[in-house]
Tab-separated table of C-alpha atoms in Angstrom:
chain	number	residue	atom	x	y	z
D	1	MET	CA	-3.222	0.680	-16.516
D	2	SER	CA	-5.905	1.279	-13.651
D	3	THR	CA	-6.023	1.138	-9.768
D	4	ASP	CA	-8.044	-1.899	-9.767
D	5	CYS	CA	-5.795	-4.333	-7.895
D	6	ASN	CA	-6.115	-8.316	-8.236
D	7	GLU	CA	-6.172	-9.627	-4.985
D	8	SER	CA	-3.130	-10.385	-3.342
D	9	GLN	CA	-1.616	-7.747	-5.162
D	10	VAL	CA	-1.151	-3.731	-3.326
D	11	LEU	CA	-0.637	-1.129	-6.358
D	12	ILE	CA	2.878	0.327	-5.178
D	13	ILE	CA	3.543	3.582	-7.268
D	14	ALA	CA	7.758	4.329	-6.539
D	15	GLU	CA	7.502	8.077	-6.477
D	16	ALA	CA	10.359	9.630	-8.540
D	17	GLY	CA	9.176	13.152	-8.309
D	18	VAL	CA	12.013	15.364	-8.829
D	19	ASN	CA	14.839	12.685	-7.475
D	20	HIS	CA	15.852	13.098	-10.707
D	21	ASN	CA	17.642	16.185	-9.806
D	22	GLY	CA	16.552	17.924	-13.420
D	23	SER	CA	18.428	14.510	-15.723
D	24	LEU	CA	17.144	12.494	-17.868
D	25	GLN	CA	19.531	10.085	-17.533
D	26	LYS	CA	18.632	10.226	-13.705
D	27	ALA	CA	15.473	9.334	-14.927
D	28	LEU	CA	15.833	6.689	-16.718
D	29	GLU	CA	17.864	4.759	-14.527
D	30	MET	CA	15.028	5.603	-11.761
D	31	VAL	CA	12.660	3.688	-14.162
D	32	ASP	CA	14.787	0.650	-14.123
D	33	ALA	CA	15.475	0.752	-10.359
D	34	ALA	CA	11.612	1.449	-10.101
D	35	ALA	CA	11.358	-1.634	-12.482
D	36	ASP	CA	14.020	-3.883	-10.817
D	37	ALA	CA	12.121	-2.942	-7.583
D	38	GLY	CA	8.867	-4.876	-8.521
D	39	ALA	CA	6.769	-1.628	-8.048
D	40	ASP	CA	3.861	-1.489	-10.526
D	41	ILE	CA	4.301	2.562	-11.472
D	42	ILE	CA	6.571	4.937	-11.208
D	43	LYS	CA	5.604	8.662	-10.445
D	44	PHE	CA	7.162	12.137	-11.754
D	45	GLN	CA	5.871	15.369	-11.205
D	46	THR	CA	5.087	17.767	-14.385
D	47	PHE	CA	5.629	21.287	-14.028
D	48	LYS	CA	6.208	24.498	-15.546
D	49	ALA	CA	8.058	26.351	-12.395
D	50	VAL	CA	6.767	30.006	-14.006
D	51	ASN	CA	2.706	28.525	-13.640
D	52	LEU	CA	3.453	26.755	-10.384
D	53	VAL	CA	5.076	29.318	-8.010
D	54	THR	CA	5.488	33.466	-7.804
D	55	ALA	CA	8.817	34.527	-8.157
D	56	ASP	CA	9.164	35.715	-4.175
D	57	ALA	CA	7.758	32.174	-3.243
D	58	ALA	CA	9.625	31.939	-0.048
D	59	LYS	CA	10.474	27.447	0.672
D	60	ALA	CA	9.642	24.931	2.980
D	61	ASP	CA	11.456	24.616	5.848
D	62	TYR	CA	12.423	21.099	4.956
D	63	GLN	CA	13.335	22.864	1.420
D	64	LYS	CA	15.918	25.214	2.163
D	65	VAL	CA	17.543	22.183	5.588
D	66	ASN	CA	17.868	19.826	2.044
D	67	THR	CA	18.647	22.161	-1.095
D	68	GLY	CA	20.106	26.019	0.969
D	69	GLY	CA	18.939	29.050	-0.267
D	70	GLY	CA	17.236	31.163	-2.824
D	71	SER	CA	13.426	30.879	-3.978
D	72	GLN	CA	10.791	27.892	-5.068
D	73	LEU	CA	11.476	29.285	-8.569
D	74	GLU	CA	14.751	28.831	-8.636
D	75	MET	CA	14.645	25.533	-7.077
D	76	LEU	CA	11.758	24.548	-9.362
D	77	SER	CA	12.682	25.412	-12.664
D	78	ALA	CA	16.273	23.110	-12.177
D	79	LEU	CA	14.060	20.229	-11.926
D	80	GLU	CA	11.920	20.669	-15.078
D	81	LEU	CA	11.733	18.170	-17.143
D	82	ASP	CA	10.959	18.839	-20.782
D	83	ASP	CA	8.327	17.481	-23.395
D	84	MET	CA	11.309	15.240	-24.676
D	85	ALA	CA	12.449	14.176	-21.801
D	86	HIS	CA	8.520	12.869	-20.767
D	87	GLU	CA	8.473	10.631	-23.813
D	88	LYS	CA	11.479	9.377	-23.431
D	89	ILE	CA	11.214	8.839	-20.008
D	90	ILE	CA	7.616	6.380	-21.189
D	91	GLU	CA	9.584	4.831	-24.072
D	92	ARG	CA	11.609	3.469	-20.907
D	93	CYS	CA	8.601	2.424	-18.727
D	94	ARG	CA	7.795	0.629	-22.194
D	95	GLN	CA	11.006	-1.512	-22.194
D	96	ARG	CA	10.847	-2.245	-18.918
D	97	ASP	CA	6.340	-3.243	-18.428
D	98	ILE	CA	6.439	-0.203	-15.462
D	99	SER	CA	3.208	2.320	-15.733
D	100	PHE	CA	4.229	5.713	-15.872
D	101	LEU	CA	2.146	8.292	-14.378
D	102	SER	CA	3.345	11.802	-13.704
D	103	THR	CA	1.442	14.773	-11.453
D	104	PRO	CA	1.035	17.542	-13.214
D	105	PHE	CA	0.902	20.966	-10.822
D	106	ASP	CA	-0.362	23.504	-13.187
D	107	ILE	CA	-3.506	23.828	-15.775
D	108	GLU	CA	-0.433	24.010	-18.933
D	109	SER	CA	0.466	20.602	-17.742
D	110	VAL	CA	-2.087	18.755	-17.788
D	111	HIS	CA	-2.957	19.600	-20.927
D	112	PHE	CA	-0.055	18.377	-21.243
D	113	LEU	CA	-0.524	15.055	-19.756
D	114	LYS	CA	-3.677	14.653	-21.183
D	115	SER	CA	-1.931	14.969	-24.826
D	116	LEU	CA	0.365	11.735	-23.806
D	117	ASP	CA	-3.138	9.418	-24.069
D	118	MET	CA	-2.896	9.109	-19.671
D	119	LYS	CA	-5.063	6.668	-18.171
D	120	ILE	CA	-5.106	8.234	-14.552
D	121	PHE	CA	-4.149	11.010	-13.232
D	122	LYS	CA	-2.612	12.003	-9.828
D	123	ILE	CA	-4.166	14.753	-7.686
D	124	PRO	CA	-1.072	15.603	-5.609
D	125	SER	CA	-1.964	17.086	-1.793
D	126	GLY	CA	-1.071	20.660	-2.716
D	127	GLU	CA	-3.811	21.407	-4.837
D	128	ILE	CA	-6.756	20.072	-3.056
D	129	THR	CA	-8.442	23.784	-3.537
D	130	ASN	CA	-7.933	24.220	-6.223
D	131	LEU	CA	-10.793	24.612	-7.828
D	132	PRO	CA	-10.593	25.093	-11.168
D	133	TYR	CA	-8.523	22.248	-11.311
D	134	LEU	CA	-9.516	20.009	-9.667
D	135	ARG	CA	-12.642	20.593	-12.323
D	136	LEU	CA	-10.576	20.407	-15.152
D	137	ILE	CA	-9.279	17.007	-14.241
D	138	GLY	CA	-12.298	15.643	-12.843
D	139	SER	CA	-13.706	16.863	-16.276
D	140	LEU	CA	-11.582	14.303	-18.290
D	141	GLY	CA	-12.948	11.228	-17.851
D	142	VAL	CA	-9.843	9.340	-15.991
D	143	GLU	CA	-9.584	7.619	-13.188
D	144	ILE	CA	-7.963	10.114	-10.098
D	145	ILE	CA	-5.709	9.399	-7.284
D	146	LEU	CA	-6.169	12.201	-4.633
D	147	SER	CA	-4.002	13.036	-1.741
D	148	THR	CA	-5.062	13.960	0.940
D	149	GLY	CA	-1.830	15.658	2.399
D	150	MET	CA	-2.588	19.268	5.063
D	151	SER	CA	-6.927	18.386	4.696
D	152	THR	CA	-9.540	18.285	6.382
D	153	LEU	CA	-11.987	15.428	5.887
D	154	GLY	CA	-14.417	18.913	4.675
D	155	GLU	CA	-12.476	19.321	2.591
D	156	VAL	CA	-11.667	16.108	0.753
D	157	GLU	CA	-15.089	15.724	0.447
D	158	GLN	CA	-15.312	19.368	-1.038
D	159	ALA	CA	-12.488	18.527	-3.577
D	160	ILE	CA	-14.859	15.081	-3.749
D	161	ASP	CA	-17.788	16.746	-5.033
D	162	ILE	CA	-16.238	18.840	-7.310
D	163	ILE	CA	-14.482	16.437	-9.716
D	164	GLU	CA	-17.622	14.259	-9.617
D	165	LEU	CA	-19.486	17.456	-10.609
D	166	ALA	CA	-17.554	17.937	-12.819
D	167	GLY	CA	-18.200	14.299	-14.167
D	168	THR	CA	-16.121	12.114	-12.983
D	169	PRO	CA	-17.973	9.281	-10.323
D	170	PRO	CA	-16.243	8.577	-6.771
D	171	SER	CA	-16.047	5.045	-8.050
D	172	ASP	CA	-13.278	6.463	-10.163
D	173	ILE	CA	-11.995	8.228	-7.582
D	174	THR	CA	-8.944	6.610	-5.162
D	175	LEU	CA	-7.943	8.519	-1.654
D	176	LEU	CA	-4.761	8.570	-0.660
D	177	HIS	CA	-3.980	9.265	3.107
D	178	CYS	CA	-0.919	11.577	3.734
D	179	THR	CA	1.334	13.443	6.372
D	180	THR	CA	2.637	16.373	4.083
D	181	GLU	CA	6.042	16.855	5.953
D	182	TYR	CA	9.459	15.325	4.594
D	183	PRO	CA	10.595	13.429	6.862
D	184	ALA	CA	6.975	12.599	8.405
D	185	PRO	CA	7.313	12.273	12.147
D	186	MET	CA	5.700	9.623	12.997
D	187	SER	CA	3.755	10.576	15.489
D	188	GLU	CA	2.211	12.474	12.946
D	189	VAL	CA	0.872	9.768	10.005
D	190	ASN	CA	-1.867	8.792	12.309
D	191	LEU	CA	-2.776	6.190	9.968
D	192	MET	CA	-6.160	5.900	11.347
D	193	ALA	CA	-7.739	8.814	9.384
D	194	MET	CA	-7.520	6.242	6.332
D	195	LEU	CA	-10.314	4.028	7.581
D	196	THR	CA	-12.168	7.320	9.074
D	197	MET	CA	-11.603	8.246	4.926
D	198	ALA	CA	-13.230	4.788	3.666
D	199	SER	CA	-16.042	4.837	6.153
D	200	ALA	CA	-16.906	9.205	4.701
D	201	PHE	CA	-17.048	7.906	1.273
D	202	PRO	CA	-17.542	3.797	0.828
D	203	ALA	CA	-18.853	5.050	-2.758
D	204	ILE	CA	-14.427	5.685	-3.479
D	205	ARG	CA	-12.588	3.265	-6.277
D	206	ALA	CA	-9.936	2.365	-3.645
D	207	ILE	CA	-7.715	3.901	-0.698
D	208	GLY	CA	-4.778	4.085	-0.144
D	209	TYR	CA	-1.023	5.468	1.917
D	210	SER	CA	1.408	8.176	0.227
D	211	ASP	CA	4.149	8.046	2.710
D	212	HIS	CA	6.743	10.163	3.154
D	213	THR	CA	8.330	8.626	6.619
D	214	GLN	CA	11.392	7.218	7.087
D	215	GLY	CA	12.131	4.030	6.083
D	216	ILE	CA	9.568	1.705	5.224
D	217	GLU	CA	7.601	-0.004	8.499
D	218	ILE	CA	5.003	2.678	8.156
D	219	PRO	CA	3.796	1.181	4.113
D	220	VAL	CA	4.087	-2.137	5.723
D	221	ALA	CA	1.408	-0.665	8.321
D	222	ALA	CA	-1.008	0.664	6.159
D	223	VAL	CA	-1.673	-2.085	4.457
D	224	ALA	CA	-2.529	-4.277	7.214
D	225	LEU	CA	-4.851	-2.128	7.664
D	226	GLY	CA	-6.097	-2.395	4.353
D	227	ALA	CA	-4.447	0.338	2.547
D	228	THR	CA	-4.547	-1.044	-1.616
D	229	VAL	CA	-2.658	1.466	-3.168
D	230	ILE	CA	0.713	2.479	-1.527
D	231	GLU	CA	3.037	5.589	-2.739
D	232	LYS	CA	6.571	6.183	-1.606
D	233	HIS	CA	9.434	8.027	-2.841
D	234	PHE	CA	12.783	7.029	-3.764
D	235	THR	CA	15.750	8.084	-4.921
D	236	LEU	CA	18.610	6.359	-6.625
D	237	ASP	CA	20.781	8.007	-3.831
D	238	ARG	CA	19.832	9.630	-0.596
D	239	SER	CA	23.224	12.298	-0.254
D	240	LEU	CA	22.276	13.591	-3.568
D	241	PRO	CA	21.188	17.531	-3.656
D	242	GLY	CA	17.597	18.209	-3.559
D	243	PRO	CA	14.658	18.830	-1.365
D	244	ASP	CA	13.588	14.962	-1.627
D	245	HIS	CA	16.085	13.021	-1.403
D	246	ALA	CA	15.827	12.880	2.542
D	247	ALA	CA	13.184	11.427	2.889
D	248	SER	CA	12.995	8.390	0.259
D	249	LEU	CA	13.480	5.151	-0.050
D	250	GLU	CA	17.764	3.954	-1.881
D	251	PRO	CA	16.315	0.951	-4.294
D	252	ASP	CA	17.192	-1.045	-2.202
D	253	GLU	CA	15.183	-0.214	0.457
D	254	LEU	CA	12.158	-0.327	-2.115
D	255	ALA	CA	13.040	-3.718	-3.547
D	256	ALA	CA	12.400	-4.591	0.281
D	257	MET	CA	8.775	-2.445	0.900
D	258	VAL	CA	7.872	-4.050	-2.237
D	259	LYS	CA	8.397	-6.938	-0.469
D	260	ALA	CA	7.223	-6.902	2.681
D	261	ILE	CA	3.720	-5.414	0.795
D	262	ARG	CA	4.036	-8.475	-1.274
D	263	ASN	CA	3.577	-10.879	1.929
D	264	VAL	CA	1.874	-9.011	3.959
D	265	SER	CA	-1.244	-8.432	1.516
D	266	ASP	CA	-1.127	-12.352	0.885
D	267	ALA	CA	-0.793	-12.561	4.068
D	268	LEU	CA	-4.117	-11.044	5.071
D	269	GLY	CA	-6.358	-13.653	3.093
D	270	ASP	CA	-10.289	-13.756	2.354
D	271	GLY	CA	-11.282	-13.680	6.266
D	272	SER	CA	-12.566	-16.507	6.394
D	273	LYS	CA	-11.488	-18.590	9.056
D	274	LYS	CA	-10.788	-22.652	7.674
D	275	PRO	CA	-8.298	-24.791	7.749
D	276	THR	CA	-5.487	-23.618	5.276
D	277	PRO	CA	-4.683	-26.607	2.757
D	278	SER	CA	-0.848	-26.622	4.238
D	279	GLU	CA	-2.097	-27.403	7.956
D	280	SER	CA	-4.114	-30.561	6.466
D	281	GLY	CA	-1.403	-32.699	7.744
D	282	ASN	CA	-0.687	-31.523	11.135
D	283	ARG	CA	-4.505	-31.945	12.485
D	284	ASN	CA	-3.831	-35.063	13.138
D	285	VAL	CA	0.340	-35.038	14.348
D	286	ALA	CA	-1.040	-31.798	16.528
D	287	ARG	CA	-4.694	-32.839	17.867
D	288	LYS	CA	-5.404	-35.560	20.519
D	289	SER	CA	-7.533	-39.043	21.016
D	290	ILE	CA	-8.962	-40.498	23.861
D	291	VAL	CA	-6.716	-42.921	25.499
D	292	ALA	CA	-6.846	-45.169	28.053
D	293	ALA	CA	-4.533	-44.011	30.886
D	294	ARG	CA	-3.901	-48.059	31.987
D	295	ALA	CA	-4.912	-50.502	31.167
D	296	ILE	CA	-8.852	-50.914	31.297
D	297	SER	CA	-11.091	-54.533	30.329
D	298	ARG	CA	-13.104	-55.431	28.683
D	299	GLY	CA	-16.776	-54.967	29.931
D	300	GLN	CA	-15.192	-52.430	32.479
D	301	THR	CA	-17.613	-49.705	33.300
D	302	ILE	CA	-14.732	-46.403	31.863
D	303	THR	CA	-14.540	-44.022	34.569
D	304	GLU	CA	-12.788	-40.080	33.934
D	305	ASP	CA	-9.747	-41.810	35.469
D	306	MET	CA	-9.283	-44.372	33.101
D	307	ILE	CA	-8.389	-42.461	30.423
D	308	THR	CA	-6.870	-39.717	28.787
D	309	ALA	CA	-6.191	-37.610	25.960
D	310	LYS	CA	-2.897	-38.082	23.762
D	311	ARG	CA	-1.173	-37.473	20.388
D	312	PRO	CA	-1.534	-38.036	17.308
D	313	GLY	CA	-5.012	-37.208	16.646
D	314	THR	CA	-6.497	-39.830	14.756
D	315	GLY	CA	-8.592	-41.791	16.953
D	316	ILE	CA	-12.027	-40.786	19.155
D	317	SER	CA	-11.929	-36.827	19.365
D	318	PRO	CA	-11.585	-35.723	23.405
D	319	MET	CA	-14.789	-33.984	22.527
D	320	ARG	CA	-16.764	-36.468	22.474
D	321	TRP	CA	-15.368	-37.425	26.333
D	322	ASP	CA	-18.521	-37.174	27.755
D	323	GLU	CA	-19.614	-39.846	25.075
D	324	VAL	CA	-16.437	-42.196	26.525
D	325	VAL	CA	-17.012	-41.833	30.443
D	326	GLY	CA	-19.402	-44.268	31.302
D	327	SER	CA	-19.227	-46.524	28.890
D	328	ILE	CA	-18.557	-50.685	28.808
D	329	ALA	CA	-15.475	-50.952	27.627
D	330	SER	CA	-15.595	-53.130	24.267
D	331	ARG	CA	-12.923	-55.122	24.709
D	332	ASP	CA	-9.649	-54.931	26.512
D	333	PHE	CA	-7.318	-52.010	26.198
D	334	LEU	CA	-3.391	-51.485	27.081
D	335	LYS	CA	-1.898	-48.060	28.084
D	336	ASP	CA	-1.691	-45.648	25.545
D	337	GLN	CA	-4.091	-47.222	23.462
D	338	GLN	CA	-6.629	-45.617	21.533
D	339	ILE	CA	-10.546	-46.135	22.994
D	340	VAL	CA	-12.374	-47.198	19.824
């Protein structure tokens, strides 16, 4: 698995996150759904709740709306996947030919994922200011995908510097622009910031977008702007209880997003302006030739009022109009006959 893409394909990460609600069976069903939708990678979250939050850490507002009362610790404890669950999920990914990825949210989880021989590590937006965490992942000799929600450009630069000093060059770092709100308001998406980061950090491997909006149009727009990696939350059922379901796509919507992204990616092309193979048969049909506007006798001097331009384009091009005007008719021409 690599974040490299061929010229016509964007890397699509289906973010299962914690939308399995702590159920291995649901997690396996999500692997199947992501594979069926055509995603390249399915991503989970690996953490020990007690290592991630303090006992009195409050929930975010969107978490309160989606899960009710209680603490972050209580909520997250119910969403953990144990070591055995990870192994079973990875095996299902192998069976379904979709790559497995998981975001570690604590140091212990980083070491655990490394023990699973992970070749790519995803750093979530919330860890971009966690120096020891960044330093550890930067020392692993793996590709890194770094989400940048809630960050300033300076914080992104600082994180890249830490990772690079730890041993990972920018050429192995993919940056994802992100707005960390669930769902993210359209007016705060700021897709153009993706281009700002691409310009500010030209040595990075790739630029992409992690989407928290509702619907599929923003990831598709990001691809049109140049994103080569797209991450999007999905769920088996948006009505399920849990913090992230409300801002997630259902399987049929995920499939529609994948199809739309593939189409847009194919449509971007290579940038060279030239006739395409499918256009070649239409050139003579759509273009015009110089024809007689009325009968012309051999030997007459052709004037502008004697000629016009009409389809098909199998004769002399109207671009040679000035050459024809003033020339001597080589033979008789009936109206609408091509001038030769």
